Amino acid sequence: MQSFTEENYLKIIYHLSQNNDEAVQTNAIAERMQTKAASVSDMIKKLAEKQLINYKKYQGVKLTITGKLAAINIIRKHRLWEVFLVEKLNFKWDEVHDIAEDLEHIRSADLIERLDEFLSFPKSDPHGDPIPDKEGNFDSIPFRKLNKLKIGDEGLIMGVSEHSPPFLRHLEKLGLTLGRKVRITEIIDFDGSVELTVDQKKIIVSREVAKHILIRH
Amino acid sequence: MQSFTEENYLKIIYHLSQNNDEAVQTNAIAERMQTKAASVSDMIKKLAEKQLINYKKYQGVKLTITGKLAAINIIRKHRLWEVFLVEKLNFKWDEVHDIAEDLEHIRSADLIERLDEFLSFPKSDPHGDPIPDKEGNFDSIPFRKLNKLKIGDEGLIMGVSEHSPPFLRHLEKLGLTLGRKVRITEIIDFDGSVELTVDQKKIIVSREVAKHILIRH
DNA sequence: TGATTTTTTTAGATTTGTCTAAACATTTAG
DNA sequence: CTAAATGTTTAGACAAATCTAAAAAAATCA
């Protein structure tokens, strides 16, 4: 089994290789881990020795199958705990990330399976991110980013790709919460801001905000 | 804030000073921590520097007020998580200790207060141990150990002073669970075994087992 | 292409918690 | 009350995860 730190590296490498599909760079990991490239180099060697990543000097890293499964398992735990915190303990969606960051490292497979059952096998977390099953399979639902829609398009808010508390509180304030139906009424040429209706109300979000809102038809 | 290791030391020092009231010995801590006396000496210095314990060389240690509150807080978390695991996730009372041992180190005061509320402010954990409130106050209920009772005495099982899974499974098998009413029917001279009735049934427990069963009238 | 910049790795040090072996203090027993 | 036994501390080392500074490789660009 891995240490908390190793688990965090695996999780971050997994997230970084999601967008990209190429090998993940040392510096990218360092930035996300809030540490220095030198420390990342050291840890990379360790993970490579444990066969959790493939690594050739100066070439960046890729998760092995084992490493990927380990990463997905941590993400599964993180997201299940987030559901617990919101659904059972009444936390807000912007308050749960840091606590789940700690809870995700609790090592008991039995605990997680029972928690999953207690929560009635949720398919997604409070931010709309899919929860993998215990074999590591995700339900992948296709989505489009709000900034890619055209005037007149409509759909449901199914997730967000940014989890910072200020961003989430901003959405909350605007009534842009999961499951809400939105329709694009205008796109401002000048800066790409998007005007839309939610719940009978007209609101405007910047392009930057729109980029992080995921929409399904 | 303390590290996990420091928290474990505090908790163990607290438990060891419960029976005893005297200063806690280095060797006693080493045994409970599954480590060596030399390591304990090192850690003791660190905790003393942080004003969590009072320590004079070769004289053993005592928790300061701060140290005691820190220890009680960890115990509060441990016991609340145990209640969660048994009440909500349907674990058995002999399965929860190790998992709670990890969960007790999760650092979020808010989390614990909400968990407490979610569990309806339980007063004791699945082994009958009292749960301190957030100020560190215990409800102390007087009890007697089963091996101290006399023939004809009766009372309710209100707790156990031994938490090992084999012991707990033994009690479970005999039907000796929390809240059960028992009456002493005989005490065997030879070895101090106790014969008692629970639920209309006559059963026998050794003196060693009886010592760890706590009875209230 | 060759020089400069960026990225990555290595070398050596630091901190935390542990260890063994040896020294030192305290307690117990003859 | 000394001597042996027990308990505790110190000294020096180690592994994990980090750091800074410097070297090395790769990428960029003029």
Short mmCIF file of C-alpha atoms (C1' of nucleotides) in Angstrom, two decimals:
data_model
loop_
_atom_site.label_atom_id
_atom_site.label_comp_id
_atom_site.label_asym_id
_atom_site.label_seq_id
_atom_site.Cartn_x
_atom_site.Cartn_y
_atom_site.Cartn_z
CA MET A 1 0.00 0.00 0.00
CA GLN A 2 1.07 3.56 -0.63
CA SER A 3 1.65 6.48 1.73
CA PHE A 4 -0.70 9.46 1.72
CA THR A 5 1.87 11.38 -0.27
CA GLU A 6 2.23 8.69 -2.88
CA GLU A 7 -1.54 8.55 -3.19
CA ASN A 8 -1.67 12.28 -3.77
CA TYR A 9 0.94 12.04 -6.49
CA LEU A 10 -0.97 9.27 -8.24
CA LYS A 11 -4.20 11.22 -8.07
CA ILE A 12 -2.59 14.35 -9.50
CA ILE A 13 -0.84 12.45 -12.27
CA TYR A 14 -4.17 10.88 -13.14
CA HIS A 15 -5.93 14.25 -13.31
CA LEU A 16 -3.14 15.80 -15.37
CA SER A 17 -3.22 12.98 -17.90
CA GLN A 18 -6.98 13.31 -18.33
CA ASN A 19 -6.90 16.48 -20.41
CA ASN A 20 -3.80 15.65 -22.22
CA ASP A 21 -3.13 11.99 -22.92
CA GLU A 22 0.60 12.73 -23.26
CA ALA A 23 3.19 11.95 -20.64
CA VAL A 24 2.86 14.21 -17.59
CA GLN A 25 5.67 16.69 -16.98
CA THR A 26 7.63 17.01 -13.76
CA ASN A 27 6.90 20.72 -13.50
CA ALA A 28 3.17 20.25 -13.94
CA ILE A 29 3.15 17.80 -11.06
CA ALA A 30 5.26 20.13 -8.93
CA GLU A 31 2.84 22.97 -9.44
CA ARG A 32 -0.20 20.90 -8.52
CA MET A 33 1.51 19.31 -5.54
CA GLN A 34 2.69 22.72 -4.32
CA THR A 35 6.21 21.44 -4.16
CA LYS A 36 9.48 21.70 -6.10
CA ALA A 37 10.47 19.88 -9.27
CA ALA A 38 13.38 18.26 -7.42
CA SER A 39 11.00 16.66 -4.94
CA VAL A 40 8.84 15.42 -7.79
CA SER A 41 11.85 13.81 -9.46
CA ASP A 42 12.58 11.92 -6.28
CA MET A 43 9.02 10.73 -5.85
CA ILE A 44 8.73 9.77 -9.51
CA LYS A 45 11.61 7.37 -9.12
CA LYS A 46 9.93 5.79 -6.16
CA LEU A 47 6.62 5.35 -7.94
CA ALA A 48 8.41 3.95 -10.98
CA GLU A 49 10.21 1.39 -8.80
CA LYS A 50 6.84 0.34 -7.43
CA GLN A 51 5.58 -0.07 -11.00
CA LEU A 52 2.86 2.51 -10.51
CA ILE A 53 4.11 4.71 -13.33
CA ASN A 54 6.27 4.33 -16.44
CA TYR A 55 9.10 6.72 -16.49
CA LYS A 56 12.08 7.50 -18.66
CA LYS A 57 14.36 10.32 -17.63
CA TYR A 58 13.37 13.67 -19.09
CA GLN A 59 10.36 12.07 -20.76
CA GLY A 60 7.64 12.63 -18.19
CA VAL A 61 5.47 9.91 -16.67
CA LYS A 62 2.42 7.80 -17.45
CA LEU A 63 0.43 5.72 -15.02
CA THR A 64 0.63 1.95 -15.39
CA ILE A 65 -2.59 -0.04 -15.18
CA THR A 66 -1.94 -0.64 -11.50
CA GLY A 67 -1.19 3.02 -10.92
CA LYS A 68 -4.29 4.10 -12.74
CA LEU A 69 -6.49 1.77 -10.74
CA ALA A 70 -4.93 3.04 -7.52
CA ALA A 71 -5.62 6.63 -8.61
CA ILE A 72 -9.20 5.87 -9.57
CA ASN A 73 -9.77 4.18 -6.25
CA ILE A 74 -8.68 7.31 -4.42
CA ILE A 75 -10.96 9.41 -6.60
CA ARG A 76 -13.81 7.01 -5.88
CA LYS A 77 -13.26 7.45 -2.16
CA HIS A 78 -12.97 11.21 -2.45
CA ARG A 79 -16.23 11.54 -4.35
CA LEU A 80 -18.18 9.16 -2.14
CA TRP A 81 -17.08 11.06 0.95
CA GLU A 82 -18.14 14.31 -0.72
CA VAL A 83 -21.61 12.88 -1.28
CA PHE A 84 -21.72 11.82 2.36
CA LEU A 85 -20.71 15.27 3.56
CA VAL A 86 -23.32 17.04 1.46
CA GLU A 87 -26.19 14.57 1.61
CA LYS A 88 -25.90 13.41 5.19
CA LEU A 89 -24.05 16.12 7.06
CA ASN A 90 -25.54 19.08 5.17
CA PHE A 91 -22.30 20.66 4.07
CA LYS A 92 -22.46 22.99 1.07
CA TRP A 93 -20.81 21.93 -2.18
CA ASP A 94 -18.07 24.51 -1.74
CA GLU A 95 -17.13 23.25 1.73
CA VAL A 96 -16.41 19.60 1.16
CA HIS A 97 -13.28 19.40 -0.94
CA ASP A 98 -10.66 19.80 1.76
CA ILE A 99 -12.30 17.41 4.20
CA ALA A 100 -12.70 14.78 1.47
CA GLU A 101 -9.04 15.31 0.66
CA ASP A 102 -8.26 13.83 4.07
CA LEU A 103 -10.98 11.19 4.14
CA GLU A 104 -9.94 9.78 0.76
CA HIS A 105 -6.85 8.29 2.35
CA ILE A 106 -8.69 6.13 4.87
CA ARG A 107 -7.79 2.59 3.95
CA SER A 108 -10.63 0.18 4.32
CA ALA A 109 -12.21 -1.31 1.23
CA ASP A 110 -15.05 -2.59 3.38
CA LEU A 111 -15.74 0.89 4.71
CA ILE A 112 -16.02 2.31 1.21
CA GLU A 113 -18.32 -0.41 -0.05
CA ARG A 114 -20.61 0.10 2.92
CA LEU A 115 -20.51 3.86 2.53
CA ASP A 116 -21.43 3.45 -1.14
CA GLU A 117 -24.39 1.34 -0.14
CA PHE A 118 -25.41 3.74 2.65
CA LEU A 119 -25.48 6.53 0.06
CA SER A 120 -27.55 4.34 -2.32
CA PHE A 121 -24.74 3.93 -4.86
CA PRO A 122 -24.53 7.50 -6.13
CA LYS A 123 -23.35 7.95 -9.71
CA SER A 124 -21.91 11.42 -9.26
CA ASP A 125 -20.58 13.70 -6.56
CA PRO A 126 -21.92 17.11 -5.49
CA HIS A 127 -20.04 18.80 -8.33
CA GLY A 128 -21.40 16.42 -10.94
CA ASP A 129 -18.20 14.42 -11.29
CA PRO A 130 -18.85 10.75 -11.98
CA ILE A 131 -18.08 8.21 -9.25
CA PRO A 132 -16.27 5.14 -10.59
CA ASP A 133 -17.49 1.74 -9.43
CA LYS A 134 -15.17 -0.48 -7.45
CA GLU A 135 -13.71 -1.96 -10.63
CA GLY A 136 -12.76 1.53 -11.71
CA ASN A 137 -15.36 2.01 -14.45
CA PHE A 138 -16.94 5.40 -14.97
CA ASP A 139 -20.37 6.11 -16.43
CA SER A 140 -19.34 8.62 -19.02
CA ILE A 141 -22.06 11.08 -19.85
CA PRO A 142 -21.31 13.36 -22.80
CA PHE A 143 -21.37 17.07 -22.07
CA ARG A 144 -20.56 20.41 -23.62
CA LYS A 145 -19.02 23.42 -21.96
CA LEU A 146 -21.41 26.33 -21.55
CA ASN A 147 -19.12 28.66 -23.52
CA LYS A 148 -19.42 26.40 -26.59
CA LEU A 149 -23.21 26.65 -26.83
CA LYS A 150 -25.04 28.93 -29.26
CA ILE A 151 -27.93 31.31 -28.79
CA GLY A 152 -31.12 29.35 -28.32
CA ASP A 153 -29.35 26.17 -27.11
CA GLU A 154 -30.63 24.71 -23.89
CA GLY A 155 -29.69 21.95 -21.50
CA LEU A 156 -29.17 20.87 -17.91
CA ILE A 157 -26.25 21.81 -15.71
CA MET A 158 -24.60 18.49 -15.04
CA GLY A 159 -21.30 19.47 -13.52
CA VAL A 160 -18.48 21.94 -13.08
CA SER A 161 -14.83 21.66 -14.02
CA GLU A 162 -13.58 24.03 -11.36
CA HIS A 163 -14.00 23.30 -7.67
CA SER A 164 -12.72 26.35 -5.87
CA PRO A 165 -15.06 27.60 -3.14
CA PRO A 166 -15.28 31.17 -4.57
CA PHE A 167 -16.32 29.82 -7.98
CA LEU A 168 -18.90 27.49 -6.45
CA ARG A 169 -20.32 30.21 -4.22
CA HIS A 170 -20.62 32.47 -7.25
CA LEU A 171 -22.69 29.85 -9.08
CA GLU A 172 -24.78 29.22 -6.00
CA LYS A 173 -25.57 32.91 -5.76
CA LEU A 174 -26.68 33.00 -9.40
CA GLY A 175 -28.85 29.92 -8.92
CA LEU A 176 -26.64 27.87 -11.24
CA THR A 177 -26.79 24.59 -9.37
CA LEU A 178 -26.71 21.00 -10.62
CA GLY A 179 -29.76 19.87 -12.54
CA ARG A 180 -30.93 23.40 -13.40
CA LYS A 181 -32.21 23.95 -16.91
CA VAL A 182 -30.59 26.83 -18.75
CA ARG A 183 -31.16 28.44 -22.15
CA ILE A 184 -28.68 30.72 -23.89
CA THR A 185 -30.31 34.03 -24.77
CA GLU A 186 -27.31 36.00 -25.91
CA ILE A 187 -23.56 35.89 -26.33
CA ILE A 188 -21.79 39.19 -25.88
CA ASP A 189 -19.37 39.76 -28.75
CA PHE A 190 -17.10 42.00 -26.81
CA ASP A 191 -15.80 39.49 -24.23
CA GLY A 192 -17.72 36.28 -24.79
CA SER A 193 -19.95 36.71 -21.73
CA VAL A 194 -23.02 34.54 -21.88
CA GLU A 195 -26.53 35.68 -21.07
CA LEU A 196 -28.89 32.90 -20.13
CA THR A 197 -32.16 32.17 -18.42
CA VAL A 198 -32.39 29.93 -15.39
CA ASP A 199 -35.58 29.55 -13.43
CA GLN A 200 -37.32 32.34 -15.38
CA LYS A 201 -34.49 34.72 -14.52
CA LYS A 202 -31.99 36.28 -16.91
CA ILE A 203 -28.42 36.27 -15.73
CA ILE A 204 -24.99 36.90 -17.19
CA VAL A 205 -21.81 34.94 -16.63
CA SER A 206 -18.35 35.72 -17.95
CA ARG A 207 -16.73 33.48 -20.54
CA GLU A 208 -14.29 32.36 -17.87
CA VAL A 209 -17.17 31.16 -15.69
CA ALA A 210 -19.01 29.63 -18.65
CA LYS A 211 -15.96 27.52 -19.52
CA HIS A 212 -16.32 25.66 -16.26
CA ILE A 213 -20.01 24.83 -16.47
CA LEU A 214 -20.85 21.50 -18.08
CA ILE A 215 -24.14 21.10 -19.94
CA ARG A 216 -26.07 18.05 -21.12
CA HIS A 217 -29.11 18.05 -23.42
CA MET B 1 -1.77 21.01 15.51
CA GLN B 2 -0.17 17.65 16.16
CA SER B 3 0.89 14.88 13.80
CA PHE B 4 -0.95 11.56 13.77
CA THR B 5 1.87 10.05 15.76
CA GLU B 6 1.77 12.76 18.39
CA GLU B 7 -1.98 12.32 18.65
CA ASN B 8 -1.54 8.62 19.22
CA TYR B 9 0.97 9.23 21.97
CA LEU B 10 -1.37 11.67 23.69
CA LYS B 11 -4.25 9.24 23.48
CA ILE B 12 -2.21 6.40 24.91
CA ILE B 13 -0.81 8.53 27.71
CA TYR B 14 -4.35 9.56 28.54
CA HIS B 15 -5.57 5.97 28.68
CA LEU B 16 -2.61 4.85 30.77
CA SER B 17 -3.15 7.60 33.30
CA GLN B 18 -6.83 6.71 33.69
CA ASN B 19 -6.30 3.58 35.77
CA ASN B 20 -3.40 4.85 37.62
CA ASP B 21 -3.31 8.57 38.35
CA GLU B 22 0.47 8.39 38.75
CA ALA B 23 2.96 9.57 36.14
CA VAL B 24 3.02 7.30 33.09
CA GLN B 25 6.21 5.29 32.52
CA THR B 26 8.22 5.28 29.32
CA ASN B 27 8.08 1.50 29.02
CA ALA B 28 4.32 1.41 29.41
CA ILE B 29 3.96 3.85 26.55
CA ALA B 30 6.44 1.89 24.44
CA GLU B 31 4.46 -1.29 24.89
CA ARG B 32 1.15 0.30 23.94
CA MET B 33 2.66 2.14 20.99
CA GLN B 34 4.34 -1.05 19.78
CA THR B 35 7.65 0.73 19.72
CA LYS B 36 10.90 0.99 21.68
CA ALA B 37 11.56 2.93 24.87
CA ALA B 38 14.19 4.99 23.07
CA SER B 39 11.64 6.22 20.57
CA VAL B 40 9.29 7.08 23.38
CA SER B 41 11.99 9.12 25.10
CA ASP B 42 12.45 11.12 21.93
CA MET B 43 8.76 11.76 21.46
CA ILE B 44 8.27 12.63 25.11
CA LYS B 45 10.75 15.46 24.76
CA LYS B 46 8.90 16.80 21.79
CA LEU B 47 5.53 16.70 23.53
CA ALA B 48 7.04 18.33 26.60
CA GLU B 49 8.46 21.16 24.47
CA LYS B 50 4.99 21.70 23.07
CA GLN B 51 3.62 21.89 26.62
CA LEU B 52 1.35 18.92 26.07
CA ILE B 53 2.90 16.91 28.88
CA ASN B 54 4.90 17.59 32.03
CA TYR B 55 8.07 15.63 32.13
CA LYS B 56 11.08 15.28 34.36
CA LYS B 57 13.79 12.83 33.35
CA TYR B 58 13.32 9.35 34.75
CA GLN B 59 10.07 10.47 36.41
CA GLY B 60 7.51 9.57 33.76
CA VAL B 61 4.98 11.95 32.24
CA LYS B 62 1.63 13.58 32.97
CA LEU B 63 -0.62 15.35 30.51
CA THR B 64 -1.00 19.11 30.91
CA ILE B 65 -4.50 20.58 30.67
CA THR B 66 -3.89 21.29 27.00
CA GLY B 67 -2.58 17.80 26.39
CA LYS B 68 -5.52 16.25 28.19
CA LEU B 69 -8.02 18.23 26.15
CA ALA B 70 -6.24 17.23 22.96
CA ALA B 71 -6.38 13.57 24.01
CA ILE B 72 -10.06 13.77 24.94
CA ASN B 73 -10.83 15.38 21.62
CA ILE B 74 -9.25 12.45 19.79
CA ILE B 75 -11.21 10.03 21.93
CA ARG B 76 -14.39 11.96 21.17
CA LYS B 77 -13.73 11.63 17.47
CA HIS B 78 -12.86 7.95 17.75
CA ARG B 79 -16.06 7.13 19.59
CA LEU B 80 -18.32 9.19 17.37
CA TRP B 81 -16.91 7.47 14.30
CA GLU B 82 -17.47 4.10 15.95
CA VAL B 83 -21.12 4.99 16.47
CA PHE B 84 -21.35 6.02 12.83
CA LEU B 85 -19.80 2.77 11.64
CA VAL B 86 -22.12 0.60 13.71
CA GLU B 87 -25.35 2.60 13.51
CA LYS B 88 -25.18 3.80 9.95
CA LEU B 89 -22.91 1.42 8.10
CA ASN B 90 -23.94 -1.74 9.96
CA PHE B 91 -20.52 -2.80 11.10
CA LYS B 92 -20.34 -5.16 14.09
CA TRP B 93 -18.92 -3.84 17.37
CA ASP B 94 -15.79 -5.96 16.94
CA GLU B 95 -15.02 -4.55 13.48
CA VAL B 96 -14.89 -0.83 14.08
CA HIS B 97 -11.87 -0.16 16.22
CA ASP B 98 -9.17 -0.14 13.55
CA ILE B 99 -11.14 1.97 11.11
CA ALA B 100 -11.99 4.49 13.83
CA GLU B 101 -8.30 4.52 14.70
CA ASP B 102 -7.70 6.13 11.29
CA LEU B 103 -10.80 8.31 11.19
CA GLU B 104 -10.05 9.84 14.59
CA HIS B 105 -7.19 11.81 13.05
CA ILE B 106 -9.30 13.66 10.49
CA ARG B 107 -8.98 17.30 11.44
CA SER B 108 -12.16 19.25 11.02
CA ALA B 109 -14.00 20.46 14.06
CA ASP B 110 -16.99 21.28 11.90
CA LEU B 111 -17.09 17.74 10.56
CA ILE B 112 -17.21 16.29 14.04
CA GLU B 113 -19.92 18.62 15.28
CA ARG B 114 -22.07 17.76 12.27
CA LEU B 115 -21.38 14.08 12.67
CA ASP B 116 -22.39 14.33 16.32
CA GLU B 117 -25.65 15.96 15.28
CA PHE B 118 -26.24 13.44 12.48
CA LEU B 119 -25.90 10.67 15.06
CA SER B 120 -28.31 12.50 17.42
CA PHE B 121 -25.67 13.34 20.01
CA PRO B 122 -24.92 9.83 21.27
CA LYS B 123 -23.76 9.54 24.88
CA SER B 124 -21.76 6.34 24.43
CA ASP B 125 -20.05 4.32 21.75
CA PRO B 126 -20.82 0.73 20.66
CA HIS B 127 -18.72 -0.65 23.52
CA GLY B 128 -20.48 1.45 26.11
CA ASP B 129 -17.65 3.96 26.51
CA PRO B 130 -18.87 7.47 27.20
CA ILE B 131 -18.47 10.11 24.50
CA PRO B 132 -17.17 13.41 25.86
CA ASP B 133 -18.89 16.60 24.67
CA LYS B 134 -16.91 19.14 22.74
CA GLU B 135 -15.75 20.83 25.94
CA GLY B 136 -14.29 17.51 27.04
CA ASN B 137 -16.83 16.62 29.74
CA PHE B 138 -17.86 13.02 30.21
CA ASP B 139 -21.16 11.80 31.61
CA SER B 140 -19.78 9.48 34.24
CA ILE B 141 -22.06 6.59 35.01
CA PRO B 142 -20.98 4.44 37.99
CA PHE B 143 -20.43 0.76 37.24
CA ARG B 144 -19.11 -2.40 38.78
CA LYS B 145 -17.08 -5.10 37.12
CA LEU B 146 -18.95 -8.36 36.69
CA ASN B 147 -16.31 -10.31 38.64
CA LYS B 148 -17.01 -8.15 41.71
CA LEU B 149 -20.72 -9.00 41.95
CA LYS B 150 -22.17 -11.57 44.34
CA ILE B 151 -24.61 -14.40 43.82
CA GLY B 152 -28.08 -12.99 43.32
CA ASP B 153 -26.85 -9.56 42.14
CA GLU B 154 -28.33 -8.29 38.93
CA GLY B 155 -27.84 -5.41 36.56
CA LEU B 156 -27.47 -4.24 32.98
CA ILE B 157 -24.41 -4.67 30.82
CA MET B 158 -23.32 -1.12 30.17
CA GLY B 159 -19.89 -1.54 28.68
CA VAL B 160 -16.70 -3.52 28.27
CA SER B 161 -13.15 -2.66 29.24
CA GLU B 162 -11.50 -4.77 26.57
CA HIS B 163 -12.02 -4.09 22.89
CA SER B 164 -10.23 -6.90 21.09
CA PRO B 165 -12.30 -8.51 18.34
CA PRO B 166 -11.96 -12.05 19.75
CA PHE B 167 -13.24 -10.91 23.14
CA LEU B 168 -16.14 -9.02 21.60
CA ARG B 169 -17.08 -11.93 19.35
CA HIS B 170 -17.03 -14.22 22.38
CA LEU B 171 -19.50 -11.96 24.19
CA GLU B 172 -21.66 -11.69 21.09
CA LYS B 173 -21.83 -15.45 20.84
CA LEU B 174 -22.93 -15.74 24.45
CA GLY B 175 -25.57 -13.06 23.97
CA LEU B 176 -23.75 -10.69 26.31
CA THR B 177 -24.42 -7.45 24.46
CA LEU B 178 -24.94 -3.92 25.72
CA GLY B 179 -28.16 -3.31 27.60
CA ARG B 180 -28.74 -6.98 28.45
CA LYS B 181 -29.95 -7.75 31.94
CA VAL B 182 -27.89 -10.35 33.79
CA ARG B 183 -28.22 -12.06 37.16
CA ILE B 184 -25.42 -13.91 38.92
CA THR B 185 -26.48 -17.45 39.77
CA GLU B 186 -23.19 -18.91 40.92
CA ILE B 187 -19.52 -18.18 41.38
CA ILE B 188 -17.20 -21.13 40.94
CA ASP B 189 -14.73 -21.32 43.86
CA PHE B 190 -12.10 -23.14 41.88
CA ASP B 191 -11.25 -20.43 39.33
CA GLY B 192 -13.67 -17.59 39.90
CA SER B 193 -15.77 -18.38 36.82
CA VAL B 194 -19.17 -16.75 36.96
CA GLU B 195 -22.44 -18.43 36.10
CA LEU B 196 -25.24 -16.09 35.15
CA THR B 197 -28.56 -15.89 33.41
CA VAL B 198 -29.11 -13.69 30.39
CA ASP B 199 -32.30 -13.84 28.44
CA GLN B 200 -33.58 -16.90 30.31
CA LYS B 201 -30.36 -18.78 29.46
CA LYS B 202 -27.67 -19.93 31.88
CA ILE B 203 -24.14 -19.29 30.73
CA ILE B 204 -20.67 -19.35 32.22
CA VAL B 205 -17.86 -16.89 31.73
CA SER B 206 -14.31 -17.12 33.08
CA ARG B 207 -13.13 -14.65 35.70
CA GLU B 208 -10.89 -13.11 33.04
CA VAL B 209 -13.91 -12.41 30.86
CA ALA B 210 -16.01 -11.23 33.81
CA LYS B 211 -13.36 -8.65 34.71
CA HIS B 212 -13.99 -6.84 31.45
CA ILE B 213 -17.77 -6.63 31.64
CA LEU B 214 -19.17 -3.48 33.25
CA ILE B 215 -22.48 -3.64 35.08
CA ARG B 216 -24.89 -0.97 36.23
CA HIS B 217 -27.90 -1.46 38.45
"C1'" DT C 1 23.10 25.65 -36.28
"C1'" DG C 2 24.55 27.47 -32.15
"C1'" DA C 3 23.16 30.10 -28.16
"C1'" DT C 4 19.84 30.88 -24.80
"C1'" DT C 5 16.08 29.53 -22.08
"C1'" DT C 6 13.39 26.12 -19.90
"C1'" DT C 7 12.91 21.80 -17.80
"C1'" DT C 8 14.63 18.03 -15.34
"C1'" DT C 9 17.83 15.65 -12.61
"C1'" DT C 10 21.50 15.08 -9.14
"C1'" DA C 11 23.99 16.12 -4.92
"C1'" DG C 12 23.83 17.14 -0.43
"C1'" DA C 13 21.20 18.83 3.62
"C1'" DT C 14 17.03 18.87 6.74
"C1'" DT C 15 13.04 17.11 9.49
"C1'" DT C 16 10.26 13.46 11.54
"C1'" DG C 17 9.92 9.28 13.63
"C1'" DT C 18 12.13 5.33 14.19
"C1'" DC C 19 16.00 2.01 15.50
"C1'" DT C 20 20.26 -0.39 18.09
"C1'" DA C 21 23.73 -0.19 21.28
"C1'" DA C 22 25.63 1.73 25.04
"C1'" DA C 23 25.50 4.69 29.07
"C1'" DC C 24 23.19 6.20 32.98
"C1'" DA C 25 19.62 6.35 36.82
"C1'" DT C 26 16.53 4.04 39.87
"C1'" DT C 27 14.70 0.19 42.19
"C1'" DT C 28 15.03 -4.25 44.28
"C1'" DA C 29 17.21 -7.86 46.79
"C1'" DG C 30 20.56 -10.26 49.29
"C1'" DC D 1 24.05 -0.90 51.85
"C1'" DT D 2 26.18 -2.50 48.07
"C1'" DA D 3 25.17 -5.36 43.74
"C1'" DA D 4 22.25 -6.87 40.35
"C1'" DA D 5 18.31 -6.08 37.74
"C1'" DT D 6 15.23 -3.05 35.64
"C1'" DG D 7 13.99 1.11 33.46
"C1'" DT D 8 15.34 5.33 30.93
"C1'" DT D 9 18.08 8.26 28.25
"C1'" DT D 10 21.71 9.46 24.90
"C1'" DA D 11 24.42 8.87 20.77
"C1'" DG D 12 24.57 7.83 16.27
"C1'" DA D 13 22.19 5.88 12.18
"C1'" DC D 14 18.44 5.30 8.92
"C1'" DA D 15 14.25 5.91 5.76
"C1'" DA D 16 10.77 9.09 3.95
"C1'" DA D 17 9.74 13.32 2.00
"C1'" DT D 18 11.21 17.51 1.41
"C1'" DC D 19 14.45 21.52 0.20
"C1'" DT D 20 18.34 24.58 -2.28
"C1'" DA D 21 21.86 24.95 -5.47
"C1'" DA D 22 24.08 23.33 -9.27
"C1'" DA D 23 24.60 20.33 -13.28
"C1'" DA D 24 22.67 18.27 -17.32
"C1'" DA D 25 19.35 17.58 -20.99
"C1'" DA D 26 15.84 19.26 -24.06
"C1'" DA D 27 13.42 22.81 -26.33
"C1'" DT D 28 13.28 27.27 -28.46
"C1'" DC D 29 14.65 30.78 -31.44
"C1'" DA D 30 17.45 33.98 -33.90
#
